[in-house]
PDB file of C-alpha atoms in Angstrom:
ATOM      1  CA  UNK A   1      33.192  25.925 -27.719  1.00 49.00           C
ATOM      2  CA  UNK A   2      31.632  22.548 -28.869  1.00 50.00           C
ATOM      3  CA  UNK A   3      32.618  20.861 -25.789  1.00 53.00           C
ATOM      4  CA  UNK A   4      31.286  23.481 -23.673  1.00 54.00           C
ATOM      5  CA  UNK A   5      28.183  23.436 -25.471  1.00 51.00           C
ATOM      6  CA  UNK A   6      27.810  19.809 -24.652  1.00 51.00           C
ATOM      7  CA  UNK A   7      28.759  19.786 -21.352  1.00 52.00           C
ATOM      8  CA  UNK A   8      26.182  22.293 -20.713  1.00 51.00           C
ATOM      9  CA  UNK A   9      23.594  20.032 -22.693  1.00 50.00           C
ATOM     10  CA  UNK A  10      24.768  17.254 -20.530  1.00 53.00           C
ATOM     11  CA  UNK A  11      24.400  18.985 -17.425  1.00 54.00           C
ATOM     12  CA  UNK A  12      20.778  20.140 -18.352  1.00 52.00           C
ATOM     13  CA  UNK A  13      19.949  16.671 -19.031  1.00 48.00           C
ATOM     14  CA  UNK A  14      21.153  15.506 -15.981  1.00 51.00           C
ATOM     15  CA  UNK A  15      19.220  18.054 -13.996  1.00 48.00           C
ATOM     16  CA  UNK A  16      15.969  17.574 -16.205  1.00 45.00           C
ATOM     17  CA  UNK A  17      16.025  13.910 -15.021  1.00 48.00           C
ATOM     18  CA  UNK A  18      17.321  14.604 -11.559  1.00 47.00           C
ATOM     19  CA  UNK A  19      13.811  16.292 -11.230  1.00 45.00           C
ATOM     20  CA  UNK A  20      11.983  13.806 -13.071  1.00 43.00           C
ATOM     21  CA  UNK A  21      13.020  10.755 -10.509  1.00 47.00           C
ATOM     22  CA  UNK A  22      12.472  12.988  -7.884  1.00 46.00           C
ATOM     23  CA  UNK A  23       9.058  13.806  -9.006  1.00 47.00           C
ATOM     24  CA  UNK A  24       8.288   9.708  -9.429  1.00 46.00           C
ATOM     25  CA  UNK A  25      10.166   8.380  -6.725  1.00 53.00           C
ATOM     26  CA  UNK A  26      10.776   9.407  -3.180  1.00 50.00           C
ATOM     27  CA  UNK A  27      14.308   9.402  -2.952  1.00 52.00           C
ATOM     28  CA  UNK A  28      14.450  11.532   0.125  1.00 59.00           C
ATOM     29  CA  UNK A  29      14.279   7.908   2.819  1.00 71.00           C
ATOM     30  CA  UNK A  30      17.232   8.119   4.952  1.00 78.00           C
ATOM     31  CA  UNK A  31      19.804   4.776   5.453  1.00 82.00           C
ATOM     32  CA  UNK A  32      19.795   6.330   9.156  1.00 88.00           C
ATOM     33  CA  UNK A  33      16.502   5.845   9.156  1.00 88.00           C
ATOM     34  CA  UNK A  34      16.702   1.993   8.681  1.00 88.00           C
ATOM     35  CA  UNK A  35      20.101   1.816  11.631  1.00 92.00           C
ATOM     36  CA  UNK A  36      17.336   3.782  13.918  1.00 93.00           C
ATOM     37  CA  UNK A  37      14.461   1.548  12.993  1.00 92.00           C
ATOM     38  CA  UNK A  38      17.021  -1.662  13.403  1.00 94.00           C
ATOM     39  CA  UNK A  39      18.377  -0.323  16.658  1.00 95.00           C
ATOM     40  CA  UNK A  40      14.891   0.185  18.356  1.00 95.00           C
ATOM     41  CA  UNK A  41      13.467  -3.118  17.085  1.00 95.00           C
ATOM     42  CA  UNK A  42      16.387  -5.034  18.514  1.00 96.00           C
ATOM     43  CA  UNK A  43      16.137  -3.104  22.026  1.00 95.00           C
ATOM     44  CA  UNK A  44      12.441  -4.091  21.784  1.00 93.00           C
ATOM     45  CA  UNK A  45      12.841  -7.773  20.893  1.00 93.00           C
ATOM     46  CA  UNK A  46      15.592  -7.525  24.127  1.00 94.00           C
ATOM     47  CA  UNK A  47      12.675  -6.342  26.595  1.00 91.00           C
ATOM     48  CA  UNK A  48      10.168  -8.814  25.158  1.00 89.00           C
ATOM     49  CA  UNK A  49      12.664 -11.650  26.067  1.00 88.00           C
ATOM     50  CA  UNK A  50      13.281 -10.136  29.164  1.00 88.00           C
ATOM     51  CA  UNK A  51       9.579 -10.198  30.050  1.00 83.00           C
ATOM     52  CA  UNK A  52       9.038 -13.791  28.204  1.00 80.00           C
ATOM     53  CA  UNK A  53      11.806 -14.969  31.537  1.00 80.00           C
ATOM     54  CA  UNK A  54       9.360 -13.800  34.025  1.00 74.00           C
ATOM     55  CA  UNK A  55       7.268 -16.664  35.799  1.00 66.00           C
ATOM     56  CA  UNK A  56       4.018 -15.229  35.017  1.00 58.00           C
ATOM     57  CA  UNK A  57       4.768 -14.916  31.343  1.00 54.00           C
ATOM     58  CA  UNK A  58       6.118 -18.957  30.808  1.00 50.00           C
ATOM     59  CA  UNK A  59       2.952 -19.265  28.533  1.00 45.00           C
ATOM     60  CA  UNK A  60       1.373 -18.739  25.554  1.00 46.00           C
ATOM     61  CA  UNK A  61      -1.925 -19.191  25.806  1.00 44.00           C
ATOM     62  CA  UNK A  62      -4.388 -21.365  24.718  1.00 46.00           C
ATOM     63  CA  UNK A  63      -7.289 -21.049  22.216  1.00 43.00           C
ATOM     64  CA  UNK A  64      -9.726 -18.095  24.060  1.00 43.00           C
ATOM     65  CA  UNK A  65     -12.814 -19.056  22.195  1.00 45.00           C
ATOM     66  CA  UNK A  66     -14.093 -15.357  22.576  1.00 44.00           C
ATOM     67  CA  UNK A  67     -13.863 -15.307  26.611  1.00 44.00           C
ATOM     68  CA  UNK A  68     -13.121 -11.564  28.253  1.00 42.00           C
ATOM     69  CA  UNK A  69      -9.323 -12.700  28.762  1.00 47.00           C
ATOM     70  CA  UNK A  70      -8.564 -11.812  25.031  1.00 45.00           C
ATOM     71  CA  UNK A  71      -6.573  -8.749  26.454  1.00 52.00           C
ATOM     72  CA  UNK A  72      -4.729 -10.832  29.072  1.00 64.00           C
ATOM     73  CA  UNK A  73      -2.056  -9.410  31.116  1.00 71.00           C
ATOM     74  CA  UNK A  74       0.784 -10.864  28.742  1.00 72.00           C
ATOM     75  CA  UNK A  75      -1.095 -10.166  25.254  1.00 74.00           C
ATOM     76  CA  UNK A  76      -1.651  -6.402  26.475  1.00 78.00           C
ATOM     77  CA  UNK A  77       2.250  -5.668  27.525  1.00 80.00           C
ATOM     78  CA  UNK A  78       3.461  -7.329  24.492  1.00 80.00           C
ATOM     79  CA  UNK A  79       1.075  -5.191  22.731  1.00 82.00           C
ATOM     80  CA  UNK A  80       2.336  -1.836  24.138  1.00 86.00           C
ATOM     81  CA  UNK A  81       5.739  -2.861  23.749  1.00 89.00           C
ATOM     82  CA  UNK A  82       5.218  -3.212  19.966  1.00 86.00           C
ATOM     83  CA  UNK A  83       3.431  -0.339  20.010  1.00 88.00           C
ATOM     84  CA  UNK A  84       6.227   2.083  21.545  1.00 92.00           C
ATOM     85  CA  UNK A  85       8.470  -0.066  19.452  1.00 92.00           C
ATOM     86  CA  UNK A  86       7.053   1.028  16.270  1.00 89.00           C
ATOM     87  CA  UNK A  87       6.220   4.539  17.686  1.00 92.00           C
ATOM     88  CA  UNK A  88       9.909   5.238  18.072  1.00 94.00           C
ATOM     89  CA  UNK A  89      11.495   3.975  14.836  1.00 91.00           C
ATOM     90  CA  UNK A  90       9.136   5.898  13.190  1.00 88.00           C
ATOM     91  CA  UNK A  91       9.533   9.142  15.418  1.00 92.00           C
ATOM     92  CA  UNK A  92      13.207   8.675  14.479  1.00 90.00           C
ATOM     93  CA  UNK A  93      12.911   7.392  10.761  1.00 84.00           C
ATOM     94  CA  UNK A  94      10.706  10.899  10.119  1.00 85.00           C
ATOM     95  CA  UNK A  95      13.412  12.687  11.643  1.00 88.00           C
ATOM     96  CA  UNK A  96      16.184  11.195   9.645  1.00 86.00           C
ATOM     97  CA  UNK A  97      13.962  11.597   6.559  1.00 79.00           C
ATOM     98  CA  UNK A  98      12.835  15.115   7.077  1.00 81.00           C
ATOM     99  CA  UNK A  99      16.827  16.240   7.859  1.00 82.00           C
ATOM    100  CA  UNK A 100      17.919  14.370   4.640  1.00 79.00           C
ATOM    101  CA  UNK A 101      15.297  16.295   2.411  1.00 74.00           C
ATOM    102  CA  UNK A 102      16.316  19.386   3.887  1.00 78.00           C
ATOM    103  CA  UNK A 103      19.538  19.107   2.989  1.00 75.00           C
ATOM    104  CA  UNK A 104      19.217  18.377  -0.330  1.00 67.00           C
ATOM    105  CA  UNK A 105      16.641  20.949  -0.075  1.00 73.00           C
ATOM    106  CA  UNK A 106      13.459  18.357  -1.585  1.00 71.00           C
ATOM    107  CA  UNK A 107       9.616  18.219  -0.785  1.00 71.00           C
ATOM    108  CA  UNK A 108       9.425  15.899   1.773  1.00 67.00           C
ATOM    109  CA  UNK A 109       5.236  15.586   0.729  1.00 70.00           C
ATOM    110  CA  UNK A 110       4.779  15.245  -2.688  1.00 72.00           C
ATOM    111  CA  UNK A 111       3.065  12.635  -5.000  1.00 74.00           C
ATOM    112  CA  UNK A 112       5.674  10.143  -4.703  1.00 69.00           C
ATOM    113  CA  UNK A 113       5.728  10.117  -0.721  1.00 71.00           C
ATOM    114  CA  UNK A 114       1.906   9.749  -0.787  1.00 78.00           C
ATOM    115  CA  UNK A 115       1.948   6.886  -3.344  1.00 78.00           C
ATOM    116  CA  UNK A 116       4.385   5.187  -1.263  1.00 73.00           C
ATOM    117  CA  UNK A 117       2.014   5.595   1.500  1.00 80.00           C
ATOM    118  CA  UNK A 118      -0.596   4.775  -0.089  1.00 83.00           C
ATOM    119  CA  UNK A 119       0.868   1.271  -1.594  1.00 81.00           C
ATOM    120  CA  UNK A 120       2.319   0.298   2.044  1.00 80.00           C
ATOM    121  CA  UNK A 121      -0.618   1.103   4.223  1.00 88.00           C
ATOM    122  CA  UNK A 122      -2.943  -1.996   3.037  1.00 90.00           C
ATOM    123  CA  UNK A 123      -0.557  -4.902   3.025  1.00 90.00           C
ATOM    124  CA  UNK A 124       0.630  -3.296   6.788  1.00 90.00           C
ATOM    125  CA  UNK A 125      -3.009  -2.874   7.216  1.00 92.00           C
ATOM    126  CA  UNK A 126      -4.127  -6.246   6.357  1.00 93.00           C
ATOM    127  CA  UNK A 127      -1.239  -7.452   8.511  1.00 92.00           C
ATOM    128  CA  UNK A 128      -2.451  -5.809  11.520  1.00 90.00           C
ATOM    129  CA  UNK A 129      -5.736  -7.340  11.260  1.00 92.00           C
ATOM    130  CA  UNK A 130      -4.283 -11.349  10.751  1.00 91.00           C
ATOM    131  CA  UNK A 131      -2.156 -10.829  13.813  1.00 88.00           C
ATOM    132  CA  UNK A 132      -4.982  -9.658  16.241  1.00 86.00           C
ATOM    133  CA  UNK A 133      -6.788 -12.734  14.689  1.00 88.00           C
ATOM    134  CA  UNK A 134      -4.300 -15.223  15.329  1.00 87.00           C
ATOM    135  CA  UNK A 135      -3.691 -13.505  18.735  1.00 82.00           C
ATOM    136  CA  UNK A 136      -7.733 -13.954  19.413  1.00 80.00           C
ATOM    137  CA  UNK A 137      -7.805 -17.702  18.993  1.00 82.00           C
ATOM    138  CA  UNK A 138      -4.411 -18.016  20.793  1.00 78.00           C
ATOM    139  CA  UNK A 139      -2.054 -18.664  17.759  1.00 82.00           C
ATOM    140  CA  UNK A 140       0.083 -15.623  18.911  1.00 80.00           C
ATOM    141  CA  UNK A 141       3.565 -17.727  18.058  1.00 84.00           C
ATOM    142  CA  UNK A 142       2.518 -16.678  14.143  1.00 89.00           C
ATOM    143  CA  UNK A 143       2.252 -12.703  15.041  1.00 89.00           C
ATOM    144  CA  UNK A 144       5.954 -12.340  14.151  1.00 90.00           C
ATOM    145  CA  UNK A 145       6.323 -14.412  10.990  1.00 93.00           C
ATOM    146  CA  UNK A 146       2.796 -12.388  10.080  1.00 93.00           C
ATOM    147  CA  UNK A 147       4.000  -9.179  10.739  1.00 92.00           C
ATOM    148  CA  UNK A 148       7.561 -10.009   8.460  1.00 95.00           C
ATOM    149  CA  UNK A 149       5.289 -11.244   5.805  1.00 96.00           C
ATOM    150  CA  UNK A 150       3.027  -8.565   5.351  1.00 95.00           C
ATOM    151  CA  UNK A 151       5.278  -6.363   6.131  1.00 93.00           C
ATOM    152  CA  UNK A 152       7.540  -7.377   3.710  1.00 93.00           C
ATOM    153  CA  UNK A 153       4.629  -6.996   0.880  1.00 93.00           C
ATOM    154  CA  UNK A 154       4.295  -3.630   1.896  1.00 90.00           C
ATOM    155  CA  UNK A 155       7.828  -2.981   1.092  1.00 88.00           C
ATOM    156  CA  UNK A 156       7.821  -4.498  -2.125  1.00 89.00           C
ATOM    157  CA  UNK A 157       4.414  -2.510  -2.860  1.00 84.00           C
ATOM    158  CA  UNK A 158       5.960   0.655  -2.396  1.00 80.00           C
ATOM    159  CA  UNK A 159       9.571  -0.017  -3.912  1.00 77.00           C
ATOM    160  CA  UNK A 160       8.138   1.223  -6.959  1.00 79.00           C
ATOM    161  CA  UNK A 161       7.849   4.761  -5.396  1.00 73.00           C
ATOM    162  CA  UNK A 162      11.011   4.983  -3.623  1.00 74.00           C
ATOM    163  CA  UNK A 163      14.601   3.853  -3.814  1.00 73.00           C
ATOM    164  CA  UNK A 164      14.654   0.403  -5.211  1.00 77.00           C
ATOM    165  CA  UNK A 165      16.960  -1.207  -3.164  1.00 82.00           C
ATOM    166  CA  UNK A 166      13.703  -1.588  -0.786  1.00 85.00           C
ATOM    167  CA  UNK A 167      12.484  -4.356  -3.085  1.00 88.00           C
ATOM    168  CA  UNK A 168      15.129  -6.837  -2.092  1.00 91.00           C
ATOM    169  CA  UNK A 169      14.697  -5.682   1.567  1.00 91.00           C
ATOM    170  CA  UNK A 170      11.274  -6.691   1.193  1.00 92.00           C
ATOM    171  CA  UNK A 171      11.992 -10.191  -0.239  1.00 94.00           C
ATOM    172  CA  UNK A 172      14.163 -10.950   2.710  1.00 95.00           C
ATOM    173  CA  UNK A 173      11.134 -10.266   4.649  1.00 95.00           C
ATOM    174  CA  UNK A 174       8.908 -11.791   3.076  1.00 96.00           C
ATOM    175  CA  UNK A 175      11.009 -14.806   3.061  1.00 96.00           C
ATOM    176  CA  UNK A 176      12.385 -14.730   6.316  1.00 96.00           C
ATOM    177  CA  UNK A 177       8.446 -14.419   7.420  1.00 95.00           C
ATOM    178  CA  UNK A 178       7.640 -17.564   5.700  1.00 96.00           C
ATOM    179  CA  UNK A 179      10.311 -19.122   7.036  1.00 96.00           C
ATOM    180  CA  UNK A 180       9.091 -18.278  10.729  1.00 93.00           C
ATOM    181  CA  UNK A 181       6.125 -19.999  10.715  1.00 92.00           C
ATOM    182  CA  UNK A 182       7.441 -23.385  10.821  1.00 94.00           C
ATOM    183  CA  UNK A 183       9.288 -22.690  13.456  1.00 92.00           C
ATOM    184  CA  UNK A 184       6.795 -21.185  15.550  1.00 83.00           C
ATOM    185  CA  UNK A 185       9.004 -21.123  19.231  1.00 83.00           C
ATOM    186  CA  UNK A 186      11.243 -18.658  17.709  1.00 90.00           C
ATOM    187  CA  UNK A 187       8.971 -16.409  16.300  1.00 89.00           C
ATOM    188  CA  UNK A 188      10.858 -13.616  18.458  1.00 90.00           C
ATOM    189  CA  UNK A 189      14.428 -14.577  17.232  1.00 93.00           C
ATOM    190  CA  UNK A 190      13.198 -13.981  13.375  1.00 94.00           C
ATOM    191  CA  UNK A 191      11.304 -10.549  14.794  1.00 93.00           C
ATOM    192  CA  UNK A 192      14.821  -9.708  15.746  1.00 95.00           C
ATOM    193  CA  UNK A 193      16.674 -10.332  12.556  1.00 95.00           C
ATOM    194  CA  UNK A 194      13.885  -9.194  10.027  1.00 95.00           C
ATOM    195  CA  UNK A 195      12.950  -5.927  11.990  1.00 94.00           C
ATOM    196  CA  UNK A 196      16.578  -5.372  13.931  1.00 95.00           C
ATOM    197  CA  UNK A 197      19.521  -6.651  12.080  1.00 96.00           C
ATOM    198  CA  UNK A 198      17.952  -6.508   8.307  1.00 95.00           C
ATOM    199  CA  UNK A 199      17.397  -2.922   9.232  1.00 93.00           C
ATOM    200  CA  UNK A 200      20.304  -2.167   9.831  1.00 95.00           C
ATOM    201  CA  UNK A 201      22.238  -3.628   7.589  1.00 93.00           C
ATOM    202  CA  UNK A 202      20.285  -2.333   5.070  1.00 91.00           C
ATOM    203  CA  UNK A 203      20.311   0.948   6.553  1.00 89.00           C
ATOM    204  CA  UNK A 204      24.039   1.051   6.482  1.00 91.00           C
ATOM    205  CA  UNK A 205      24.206  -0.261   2.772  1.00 88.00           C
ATOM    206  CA  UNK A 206      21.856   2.273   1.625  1.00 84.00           C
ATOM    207  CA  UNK A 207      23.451   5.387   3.795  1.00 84.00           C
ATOM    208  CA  UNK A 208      26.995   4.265   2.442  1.00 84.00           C
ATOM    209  CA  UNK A 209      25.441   4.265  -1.690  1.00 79.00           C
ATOM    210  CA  UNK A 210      22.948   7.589  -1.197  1.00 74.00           C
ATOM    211  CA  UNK A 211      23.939   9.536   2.051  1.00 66.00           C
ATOM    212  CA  UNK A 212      27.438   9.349   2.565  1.00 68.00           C
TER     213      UNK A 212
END
């Protein structure tokens, strides 16, 4: 009787704290969500090599000191591709993330999925802005390493809301960012591992420990 009595009291406790983490963290974030994101960054960083090939793309660009040509032919398809590219993982991360919740029957909106939000949005938006700066005066060969950097912050920012295996993924980017910018002709190699292949490892890791 004793021993049922405990397991019972065991049991409650469990489910007490179940709710508790669920209420502070949002544990609902898919691995598949990461393979997705990985996957589409890595097709993307494919087509922006492809069009880096063509003959009227074998530039950079110089400094634009504020002429018309900010949104030059090159800047604006590189800028649509990142666009769709980030479009689609997260089309395909919400998807992943909604179908997990539902499973597992949780709120997908709640306090812990806004504060994550919340913490991410102004080291991604802060980000934003330093790579259409350093695209403006023709430094776009640092728009990669920027965008790992700060979006690596943003990671670590919202860890504390969500699973915290995120963290480390975050210090890989952050690193890996850092890393980038002296080596500023292969900004789109370290776009593809931080974005692509980080992504999906992670991804995996975390759908083998929580969703499996």
């Amino acid at each position: 009787m004793d021993t049922t009595n405990n397991n019972a009291s065991l049991e409650t406790l469990q489910d007490i704290r179940s709710i508790m983490d669920r209420s502070a963290r949002f544990v609902s974030l898919s691995g598949m969500s990461g393979i997705w994101a990985g996957g589409v960054a890595l097709v993307g960083s494919y087509i922006a090599y492809q069009l880096l090939q063509q003959p009227a793309y074998k530039y950079i660009g110089k400094p634009l000191d504020g002429t018309p040509e900010f949104f030059d032919k090159f800047t604006l398809h590189l800028l649509l591709l990142g666009m769709g590219v980030f479009v689609v993982a997260l089309v395909g991360a919400f998807y992943f993330t909604y179908k997990k919740a539902r499973k597992h029957n949780h709120t997908l909106w709640n306090n812990a999925s806004r504060q994550l939000l919340i913490q991410g949005f102004f080291p991604l938006l802060a980000g934003g802005v330093f790579s259409v700066a350093f695209i403006y005066y023709g430094c776009g060969m640092f728009v990669a390493p920027v965008c790992l950097v700060f979006y690596g912050l943003a990671l670590i920012s919202g860890s504390r809301h969500t699973l915290s295996d995120i963290r480390y993924l975050g210090m890989l980017e952050v690193v890996l960012g850092c890393s980038g910018l002296f080596f500023p002709g292969f900004g789109l190699y370290f776009w593809a591992i931080g974005f692509g292949i980080l992504h999906i490892f992670y991804g995996a890791m975390m759908w083998n420990k929580y969703d499996k």
